[in-house]
């Protein structure tokens, strides 16, 4: 990267010696733009999936539910006993009573209209926020059995496992796609560089014949190629970010499936796409030109 | 200047040149004649290492060319000016820029040499075509531009491959005069041509030796032409 | 398409007159492959989203739940009365009793372990499959009120709306992406064709000079270009299908989010991608070569 | 055959040819001479409509070239064989295929004409180079191949632009003989050249007329050369 300043200034004169040739130029920009566009989309997907996995895994793993059955006074006594147990259990961070209204809202889809829920003898629900590293669920259950036999502790492990698995596999899938795109971009830029070099065999020959050194020729090709990869991928990345911007976000209702907008510092990640494309282009041109040069006197 | 020792060259299966033992001394003026397809262009390409001999050795200023690295070969080429038979230009830059190309790739300041360039263009009558692009030149104009490019670095050795094939006799004599002038300044000149009139015209101005290429080898021609 | 046989056979000789030139060739195949790959993925996503919307919209819109409350005998009587009402309501197609086991399974996530559900006085649940076009929900409710006051009918409208909206927007989004990809492919192939033509100006000039007609030159270019677009996109589509094939399918547990594998005849849709690419390439070459030819004597 | 009526041509701002009034009758043999850059190539390009006159009219067999559609121009070119100064070949097909190119694009059966092709290649001494690719030819070989391609369709008019610039005298005479032979068969021939020796050699074999291009217009040259 020592030569970067020279790339952007010093060798404009050398770069003029390589014909601007619509063919190689447009396709390099095009290819970079398309790949960058998809890279940004997939990157956003990966970030969103990661967030989803964290959310689901995190919030569910960090919480449990305590149900206290019974009628009238009994419930109060049992609940107080259970809360006592929780308070003295290492790993329990906070507890929250779930109100009747909230409980009804949870049940409605399965039981029908509000009226129907009314008649049900609902258990008392307590949401427990825990530190899963320190909490020993088995010992908690044993103690509850002794002190508040009507209280049942549920750590959500069943539901959690499948949701977290989904989100994590989605994340892995997205990063796999991203890796695929980067590899494809490298391959494509490598081929495009080779093509540009092949299309300009005569130019290279002429430059060699009048006494240009290899490094001079490499730089002459590199500048425009890198510029195009940078420009194209910046355009593609901008387009991708724009598309994500107009997409419905995770917070809107009804869009939990495609809320892939980046959040917070995540916006910065797609900005890395053009520099990566530039570095790939830089390497690809150097490789392609030198490969051609060694076959030429 | 250049020395061939048992050098031979073949394209694939076909031998073109063999048993070359030859020495061009600094300041000499040579013609290379021979029928079409005899190997004149091939010989010149061996001289500036666009081709490497398939056997034997070519030396430039005492150093074996084949042993040198690519940068050294680039430097060698700055000391050799070549007029190609199929003039090699970059079609997307102007004629003036093409002629100045050896200056540019050598890292020299083109602006500083603008005067040299102008008087050279004058000599080959191209000053009004300097901003045209090579495809806009006539055949003869292209050939003259190629001569100008070959001599702009004032190289020690000038190799000209059929430099007058497409130009009229008056212009051919002007170019010959230019090359003779450079030879008087101590440069070596080697002209491959099929035009015996040109050889005769040169003999009256400079002590030119004639090499004849035949049957894959190069021999000094008999004095009479 | 009359000229298709000629494309594949007659003009191989003419096509030989256009240099195979690594530059244009590789990039056309490459571009086609990449675009086809993404087209197949996005197409599969669109199909899956469509199916999802149909499933959710369809099965939920076509069904309702009847809950019958009460204890002991009363339930039976009320249920029989409600069933009578349903049987004589236009638009009701079938009814199904939901067993206690199934009901419990539905409730478990919200109420905790099986033991907890045991004590609940569950209502009797009847799933009703309806023809939403013919069913008048209000009159059904009125009639139920009269004949079976303990029976409550729920047509799922609340839950349904948000799920269907999500799936449909996902589908629209996917088709939008698909349209974008097709447009991009057309643009890219158009540019590539122009580039190939520009790189071969000399070839075109030579052919014109020896007396080739425009149509002959167009065909000479077309053949290889179309072949490459077909080949590249077939490869890309195959790769895309392969990737979908190894993805976890909708039916696997824990993968409701990425079960985008095509189902049934849907497998056929991605096969359309290469022909579409071929037709685009055909048009693009013709356009690009003719455009160049009119500028040339 | 070809008729120029008040035709003129300019590249951008620079007039190259003006006031051309000229008629080439069928079966005639013409030389076109003039200094480098005078407009010889430009004139030939007007004849086969690679360029269109900026004013005035060019007629081929009585029909105004400018009025014809593109397919008619393609057909015209099959009736005109051109030897270009910068030989135009397709570098990725063999020399033999290049020479047969006019046959192929005219939809003729190349195989059937294999004998014609072979004897033509014999005449220009290229039969052992037929499977090479154009970049593998020497300058003179390329020029001979260009001559062969120009005459393979036995066109009614043959335009040759500096066809002997890169070949030795013996070969030049062979090519001249070929063109004279075709002229005797009734074809019209027009050769642009700067080589007055060639013109003199031709005059002894055929009734050739010489056109001189100067100051942008074309006049019959004085009898003496
Ligand atoms: N790249 C190549 N591959 C194979 N054969 C070649 C190649 N280049 C030249 N030849 C052959 O080698 C022989 C010598 O070629 P060369 O160009 O040296 O001839 P020349 O003396 O310069 O002829 P001319 O006067 O026609 O230019 C020719 O027969 C030519 O066909
Ligand atoms: N495409 C072009 N654009 C502008 N000027 C051109 C173009 N082609 C040729 N010219 C100019 O027109 C003039 C005549 O060119 P032309 O090629 O006809 O000359 P010529 O008589 O064939 O010369 P030569 O003997 O050197 O081949 C020259 O000065 C040339 O520079
Ligand atoms: Mg030669
Ligand atoms: Mg000319």
XYZ file of C-alpha atoms and ligand atoms in Angstrom, chain B residues 129 135-141 166, chain D residues 11 16 35-42 85 162, ligand 2:
52
model
C 0.296 16.034 -38.564
C -4.772 5.710 -38.050
C -5.236 9.116 -39.675
C -1.795 9.046 -41.241
C -1.029 7.928 -44.764
C 1.219 4.912 -45.156
C 4.283 7.011 -45.879
C 3.567 9.402 -43.027
C 5.994 3.287 -48.641
C -11.073 14.857 -43.736
C -7.509 16.191 -49.687
C 4.176 12.043 -53.235
C 3.484 10.549 -49.826
C 0.368 12.050 -48.274
C -0.965 13.318 -51.615
C -4.208 11.340 -51.382
C -3.614 8.104 -53.323
C -5.107 5.879 -50.662
C -7.957 8.310 -50.169
C -1.526 -0.559 -48.113
C 1.487 0.216 -53.054
N -8.713 9.391 -41.260
C -8.035 10.502 -41.580
N -8.289 11.636 -40.894
C -7.628 12.776 -41.196
N -6.690 12.887 -42.122
C -6.374 11.791 -42.837
C -7.041 10.546 -42.588
N -6.529 9.636 -43.450
C -5.602 10.276 -44.188
N -5.502 11.564 -43.834
C -4.608 12.565 -44.418
O -4.948 12.771 -45.766
C -3.788 12.911 -46.563
C -3.829 11.913 -47.703
O -3.705 10.614 -47.184
P -3.548 9.327 -48.105
O -3.490 8.158 -47.206
O -4.598 9.351 -49.125
O -2.128 9.618 -48.753
P -1.336 8.698 -49.778
O -1.235 9.421 -51.059
O -1.904 7.339 -49.793
O 0.079 8.699 -49.103
P 1.141 7.496 -48.961
O 1.868 7.406 -50.241
O 2.020 7.978 -47.865
O 0.380 6.275 -48.607
C -2.600 12.708 -45.653
O -2.035 13.953 -45.318
C -3.193 12.070 -44.421
O -2.516 12.485 -43.281
